[in-house]
Short mmCIF file of C-alpha atoms in Angstrom, two decimals:
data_model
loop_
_atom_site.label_atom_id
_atom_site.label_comp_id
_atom_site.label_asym_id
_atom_site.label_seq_id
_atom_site.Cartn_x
_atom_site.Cartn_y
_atom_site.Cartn_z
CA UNK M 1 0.00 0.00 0.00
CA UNK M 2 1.21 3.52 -1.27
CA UNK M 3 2.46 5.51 1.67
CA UNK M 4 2.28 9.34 2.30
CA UNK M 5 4.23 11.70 4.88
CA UNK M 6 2.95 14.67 6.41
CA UNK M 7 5.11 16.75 8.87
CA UNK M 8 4.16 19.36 10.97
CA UNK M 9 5.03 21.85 13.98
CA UNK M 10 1.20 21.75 15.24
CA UNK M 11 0.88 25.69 13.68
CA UNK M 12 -1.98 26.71 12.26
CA UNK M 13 -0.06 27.22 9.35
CA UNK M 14 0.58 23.58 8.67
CA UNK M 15 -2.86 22.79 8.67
CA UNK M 16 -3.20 22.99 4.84
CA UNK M 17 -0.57 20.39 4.40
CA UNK M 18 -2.63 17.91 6.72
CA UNK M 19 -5.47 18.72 5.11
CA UNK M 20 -4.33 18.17 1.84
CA UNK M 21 -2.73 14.81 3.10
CA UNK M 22 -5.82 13.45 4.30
CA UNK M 23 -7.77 13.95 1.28
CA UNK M 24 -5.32 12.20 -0.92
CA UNK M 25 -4.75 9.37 1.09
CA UNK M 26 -8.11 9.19 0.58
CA UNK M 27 -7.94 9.10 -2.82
CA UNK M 28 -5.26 7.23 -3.19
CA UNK M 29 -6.39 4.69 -0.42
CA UNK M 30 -2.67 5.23 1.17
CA UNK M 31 -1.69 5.25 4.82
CA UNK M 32 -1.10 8.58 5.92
CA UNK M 33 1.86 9.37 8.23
CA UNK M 34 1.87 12.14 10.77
CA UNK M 35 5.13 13.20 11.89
CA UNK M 36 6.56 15.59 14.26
CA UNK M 37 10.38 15.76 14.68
CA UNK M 38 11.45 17.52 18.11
CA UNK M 39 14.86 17.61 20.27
CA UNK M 40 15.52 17.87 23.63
CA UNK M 41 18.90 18.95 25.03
CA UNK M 42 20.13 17.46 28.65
CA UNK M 43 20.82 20.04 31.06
CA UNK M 44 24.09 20.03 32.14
CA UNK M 45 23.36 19.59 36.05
CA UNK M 46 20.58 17.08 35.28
CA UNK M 47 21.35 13.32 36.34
CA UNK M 48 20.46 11.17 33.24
CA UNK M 49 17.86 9.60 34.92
CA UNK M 50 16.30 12.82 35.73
CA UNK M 51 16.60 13.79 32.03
CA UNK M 52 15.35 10.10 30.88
CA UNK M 53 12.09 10.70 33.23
CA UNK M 54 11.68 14.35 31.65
CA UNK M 55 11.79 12.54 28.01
CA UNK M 56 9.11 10.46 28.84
CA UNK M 57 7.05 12.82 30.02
CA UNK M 58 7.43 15.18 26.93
CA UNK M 59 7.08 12.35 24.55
CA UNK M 60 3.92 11.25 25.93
CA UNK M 61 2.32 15.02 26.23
CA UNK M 62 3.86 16.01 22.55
CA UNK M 63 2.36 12.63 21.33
CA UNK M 64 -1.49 13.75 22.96
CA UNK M 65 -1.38 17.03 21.73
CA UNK M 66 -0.54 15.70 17.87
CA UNK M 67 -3.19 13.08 18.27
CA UNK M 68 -5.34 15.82 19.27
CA UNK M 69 -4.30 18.47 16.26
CA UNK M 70 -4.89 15.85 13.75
CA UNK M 71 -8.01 14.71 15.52
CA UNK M 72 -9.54 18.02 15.21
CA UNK M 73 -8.13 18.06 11.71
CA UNK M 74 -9.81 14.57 10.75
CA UNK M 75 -13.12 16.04 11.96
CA UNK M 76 -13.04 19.17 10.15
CA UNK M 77 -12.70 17.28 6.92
CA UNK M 78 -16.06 15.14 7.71
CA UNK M 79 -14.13 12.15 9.41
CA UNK M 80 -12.82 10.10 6.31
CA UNK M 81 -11.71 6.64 6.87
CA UNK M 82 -7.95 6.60 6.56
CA UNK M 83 -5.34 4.50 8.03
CA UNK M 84 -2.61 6.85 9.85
CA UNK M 85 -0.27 6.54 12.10
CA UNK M 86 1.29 9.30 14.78
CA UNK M 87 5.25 9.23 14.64
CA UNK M 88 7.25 11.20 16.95
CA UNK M 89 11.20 11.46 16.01
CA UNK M 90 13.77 12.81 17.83
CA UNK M 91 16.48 14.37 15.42
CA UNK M 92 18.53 17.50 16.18
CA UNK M 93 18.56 18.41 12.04
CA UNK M 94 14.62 18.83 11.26
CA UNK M 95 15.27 18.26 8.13
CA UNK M 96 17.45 14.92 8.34
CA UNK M 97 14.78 13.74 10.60
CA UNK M 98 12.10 14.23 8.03
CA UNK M 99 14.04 12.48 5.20
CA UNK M 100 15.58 9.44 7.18
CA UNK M 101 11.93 8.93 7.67
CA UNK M 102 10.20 9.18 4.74
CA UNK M 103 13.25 6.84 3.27
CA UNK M 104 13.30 4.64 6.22
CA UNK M 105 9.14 3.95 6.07
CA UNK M 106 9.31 3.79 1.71
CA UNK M 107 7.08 7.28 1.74
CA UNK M 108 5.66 7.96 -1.72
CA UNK M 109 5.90 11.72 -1.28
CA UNK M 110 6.12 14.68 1.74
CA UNK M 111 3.90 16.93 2.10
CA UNK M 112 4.52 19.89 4.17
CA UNK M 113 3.47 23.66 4.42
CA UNK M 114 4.57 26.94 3.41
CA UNK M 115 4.40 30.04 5.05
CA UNK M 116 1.56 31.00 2.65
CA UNK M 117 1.25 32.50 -0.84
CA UNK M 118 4.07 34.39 -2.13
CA UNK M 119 6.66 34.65 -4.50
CA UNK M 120 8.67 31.77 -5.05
CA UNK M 121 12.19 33.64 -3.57
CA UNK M 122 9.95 33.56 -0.10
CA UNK M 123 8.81 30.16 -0.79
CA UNK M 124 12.10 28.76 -1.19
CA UNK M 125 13.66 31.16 1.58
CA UNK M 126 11.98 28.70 3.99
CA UNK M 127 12.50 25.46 6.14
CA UNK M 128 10.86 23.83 2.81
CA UNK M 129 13.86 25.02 0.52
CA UNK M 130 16.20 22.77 2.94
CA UNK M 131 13.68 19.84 2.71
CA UNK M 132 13.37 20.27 -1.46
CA UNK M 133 17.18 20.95 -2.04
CA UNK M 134 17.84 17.57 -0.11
CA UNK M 135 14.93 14.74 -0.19
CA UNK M 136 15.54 12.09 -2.68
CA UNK M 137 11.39 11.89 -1.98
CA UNK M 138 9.21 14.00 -3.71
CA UNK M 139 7.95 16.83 -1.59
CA UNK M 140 4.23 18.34 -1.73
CA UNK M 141 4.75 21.97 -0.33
CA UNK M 142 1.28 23.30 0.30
CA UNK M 143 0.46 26.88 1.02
CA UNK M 144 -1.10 27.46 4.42
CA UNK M 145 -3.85 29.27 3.19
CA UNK M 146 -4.24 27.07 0.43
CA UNK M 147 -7.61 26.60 -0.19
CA UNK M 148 -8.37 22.41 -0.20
CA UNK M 149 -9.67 20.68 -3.48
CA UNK M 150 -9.26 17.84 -5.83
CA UNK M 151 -5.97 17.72 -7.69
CA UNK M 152 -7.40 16.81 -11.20
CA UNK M 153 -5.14 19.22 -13.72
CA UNK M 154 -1.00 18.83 -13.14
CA UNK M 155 0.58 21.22 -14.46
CA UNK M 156 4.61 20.16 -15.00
CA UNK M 157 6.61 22.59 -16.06
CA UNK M 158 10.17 21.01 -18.27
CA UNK M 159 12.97 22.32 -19.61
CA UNK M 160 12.72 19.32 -21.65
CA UNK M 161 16.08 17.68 -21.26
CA UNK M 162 14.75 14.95 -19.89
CA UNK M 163 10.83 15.06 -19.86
CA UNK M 164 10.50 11.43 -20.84
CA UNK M 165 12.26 9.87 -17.53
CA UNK M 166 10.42 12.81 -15.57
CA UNK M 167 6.81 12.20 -16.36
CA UNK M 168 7.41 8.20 -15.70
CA UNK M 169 7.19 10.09 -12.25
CA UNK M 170 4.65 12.56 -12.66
CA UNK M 171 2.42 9.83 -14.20
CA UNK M 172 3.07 7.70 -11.00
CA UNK M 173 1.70 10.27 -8.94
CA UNK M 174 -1.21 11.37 -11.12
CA UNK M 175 -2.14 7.66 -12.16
CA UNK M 176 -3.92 6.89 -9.15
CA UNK M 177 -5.60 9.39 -8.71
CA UNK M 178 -7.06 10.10 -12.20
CA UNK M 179 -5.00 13.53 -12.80
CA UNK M 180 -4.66 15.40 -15.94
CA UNK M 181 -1.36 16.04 -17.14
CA UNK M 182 -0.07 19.06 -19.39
CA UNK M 183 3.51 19.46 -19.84
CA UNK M 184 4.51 23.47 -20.29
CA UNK M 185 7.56 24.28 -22.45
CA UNK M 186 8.62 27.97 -21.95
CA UNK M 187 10.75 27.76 -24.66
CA UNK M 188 13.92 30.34 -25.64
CA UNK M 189 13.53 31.47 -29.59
CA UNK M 190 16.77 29.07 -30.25
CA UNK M 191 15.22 26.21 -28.49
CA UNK M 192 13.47 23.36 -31.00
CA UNK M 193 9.25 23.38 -30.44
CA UNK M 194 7.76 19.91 -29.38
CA UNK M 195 4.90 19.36 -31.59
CA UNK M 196 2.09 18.08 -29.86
CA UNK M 197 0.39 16.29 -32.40
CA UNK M 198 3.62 13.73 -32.54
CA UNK M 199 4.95 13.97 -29.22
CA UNK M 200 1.36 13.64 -27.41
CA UNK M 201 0.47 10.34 -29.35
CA UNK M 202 4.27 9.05 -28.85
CA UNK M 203 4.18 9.95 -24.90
CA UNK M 204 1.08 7.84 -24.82
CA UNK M 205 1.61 4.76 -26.12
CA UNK M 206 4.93 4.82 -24.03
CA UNK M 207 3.47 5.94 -20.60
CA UNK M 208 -0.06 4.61 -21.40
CA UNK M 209 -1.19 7.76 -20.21
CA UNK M 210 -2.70 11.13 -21.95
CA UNK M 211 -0.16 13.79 -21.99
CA UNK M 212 -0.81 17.00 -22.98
CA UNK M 213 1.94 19.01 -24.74
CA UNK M 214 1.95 23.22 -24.40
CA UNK M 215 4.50 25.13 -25.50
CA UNK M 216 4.78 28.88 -25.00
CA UNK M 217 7.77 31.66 -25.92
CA UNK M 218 9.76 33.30 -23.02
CA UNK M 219 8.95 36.98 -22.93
CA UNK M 220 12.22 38.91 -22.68
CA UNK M 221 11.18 41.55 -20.55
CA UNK M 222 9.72 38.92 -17.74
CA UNK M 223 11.31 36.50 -15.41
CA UNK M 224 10.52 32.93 -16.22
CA UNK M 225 8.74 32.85 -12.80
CA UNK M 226 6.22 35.81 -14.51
CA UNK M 227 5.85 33.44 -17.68
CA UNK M 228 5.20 30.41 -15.78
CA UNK M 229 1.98 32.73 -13.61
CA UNK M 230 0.94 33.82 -16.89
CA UNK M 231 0.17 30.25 -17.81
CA UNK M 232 -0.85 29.28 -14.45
CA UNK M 233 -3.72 31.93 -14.55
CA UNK M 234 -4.84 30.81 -17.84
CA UNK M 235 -4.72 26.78 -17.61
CA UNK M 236 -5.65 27.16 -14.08
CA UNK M 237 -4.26 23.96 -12.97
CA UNK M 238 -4.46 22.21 -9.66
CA UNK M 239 -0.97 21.76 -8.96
CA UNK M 240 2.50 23.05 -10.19
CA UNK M 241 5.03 19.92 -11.06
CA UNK M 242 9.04 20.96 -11.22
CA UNK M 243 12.09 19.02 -11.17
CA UNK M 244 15.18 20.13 -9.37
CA UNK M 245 19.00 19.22 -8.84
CA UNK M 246 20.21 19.49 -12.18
CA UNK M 247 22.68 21.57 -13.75
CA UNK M 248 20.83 24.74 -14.93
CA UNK M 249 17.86 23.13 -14.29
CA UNK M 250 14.13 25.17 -14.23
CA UNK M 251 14.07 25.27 -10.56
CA UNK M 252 17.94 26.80 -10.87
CA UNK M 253 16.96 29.30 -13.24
CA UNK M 254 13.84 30.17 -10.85
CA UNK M 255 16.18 30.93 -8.12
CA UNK M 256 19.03 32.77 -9.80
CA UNK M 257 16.95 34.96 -11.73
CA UNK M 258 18.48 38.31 -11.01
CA UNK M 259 15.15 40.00 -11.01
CA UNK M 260 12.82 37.24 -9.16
CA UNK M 261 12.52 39.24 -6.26
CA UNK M 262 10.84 41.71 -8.42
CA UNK M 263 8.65 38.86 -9.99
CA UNK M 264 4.93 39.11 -9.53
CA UNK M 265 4.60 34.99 -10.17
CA UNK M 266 2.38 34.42 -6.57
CA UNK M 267 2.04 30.68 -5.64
CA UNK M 268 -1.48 29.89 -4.66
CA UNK M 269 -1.52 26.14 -5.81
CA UNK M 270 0.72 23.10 -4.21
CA UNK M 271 4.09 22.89 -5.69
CA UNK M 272 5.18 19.08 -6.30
CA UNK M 273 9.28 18.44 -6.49
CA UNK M 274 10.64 15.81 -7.53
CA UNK M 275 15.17 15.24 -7.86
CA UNK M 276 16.33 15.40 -10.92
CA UNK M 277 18.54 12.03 -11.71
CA UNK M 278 21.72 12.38 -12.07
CA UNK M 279 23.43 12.42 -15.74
#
């Protein structure tokens, strides 16, 4: 059975991410993972004992109030059936905790929330640009005021290098639950066009999946964030699909875009990374 991670700090603002979690283990009829990754540090006058008796107290209060928070959660979204489980880990790297974890317990993706909608400099400026820039597991990042619904159009945007290998992935995740897929091409005025009416008939006899192909030219004067909102508010999808760790790579250029923090691109919708493989 598929499993899915969800981490949180018990904020408000991580609500969205369990939310979201919930409903697609739903979907997906996955277990659904709830972790929160704490650390304690020993006094130094404190007798280990003492500090051992201290540790099981905290565990067992932390571990009431997250049964609790996703309780209250659970109800809010009508009480779905779902199989979950309540994991606390002790790890004095957040992230490292997160990521042993999701390897450890063969997670199909983490999900975990933003700050909120913003531009994608903010975005990334957070605890979530450690978990993306490191996870060999896909990570969901999910706006905390995102608002929830069903993720039927993926939008994965491709710098084409590779697009084959990539959707293999992104039709793993949408598969199950009966997704759309459109793959965006912002392409340069040098770069070659993919022509939809052979690649789209190609992909799908490959992937045995419907792939939709859109291609669109950069506009000079914008950052490719600004080109990839101008899309996003016309194909309206349900979810944003990038690829990261390679060389020059879309998520690179996002980042090192000399004007991005001037970019109006706003991310509303969840944001699904996956690791580029290695050349």
């Amino acid at each position: 059975m598929e499993k899915i991670l969800v981490t949180t700090d018990m904020s408000s603002n991580s609500k969205s991410a369990v939310r979201l979690a919930i409903k697609q283990a739903v979907a997906r009829g996955a277990e659904l993972d709830i972790l929160y990754v704490y650390y304690l540090i020993k006094p130094f006058n404190w007798t280990p004992l003492a500090f051992d008796v201290y540790s099981a107290e905290y565990k067992k209060k932390t571990f009431k109030e997250l049964s609790s928070f996703f309780k209250r959660i659970l109800h809010e979204a009508g009480d779905p059936s779902v199989s979950y489980k309540l994991v606390l880990v002790s790890d004095i790297n957040t992230t490292e905790g997160i990521i042993s974890y999701a390897l450890e317990n063969n997670c199909s993706f983490i999900c975990i929330a933003t700050r909120g909608a913003g531009n994608i400099k903010k975005l990334f400026g957070t605890h979530t640009s450690k978990l993306i820039g490191k996870s060999p597991v896909p990570v969901l990042a999910v706006p905390s005021n995102y608002r929830l619904r069903p993720l039927h159009k993926i939008l994965y945007a491709s710098d084409i290098t590779d697009y084959e290998r990539e959707l293999k992935q992104v039709v793993a995740f949408a598969r199950p639950i009966g997704a759309m897929i459109r793959l965006l091409h912002i392409r340069q005025s040098y770069e070659f066009t993919l022509d939809p009416d052979i690649v789209s008939p190609s992909l799908k006899k490959r992937l045995n999946y419907d792939i939709d192909i859109l291609t669109t030219e950069r506009e000079v004067s914008n950052t490719l964030l600004d080109d990839i909102g101008t899309v996003l508010k016309k194909v309206k999808p349900d979810i944003l699909v990038l690829f990261t760790r390679q060389h020059r790579s879309l998520t690179d250029k996002l980042i090192s875009s000399s004007n991005a923090k001037n970019s109006s691109f706003e991310s509303k919708i969840p944001l699904l990374t996956f690791p580029k493989v290695a050349d």
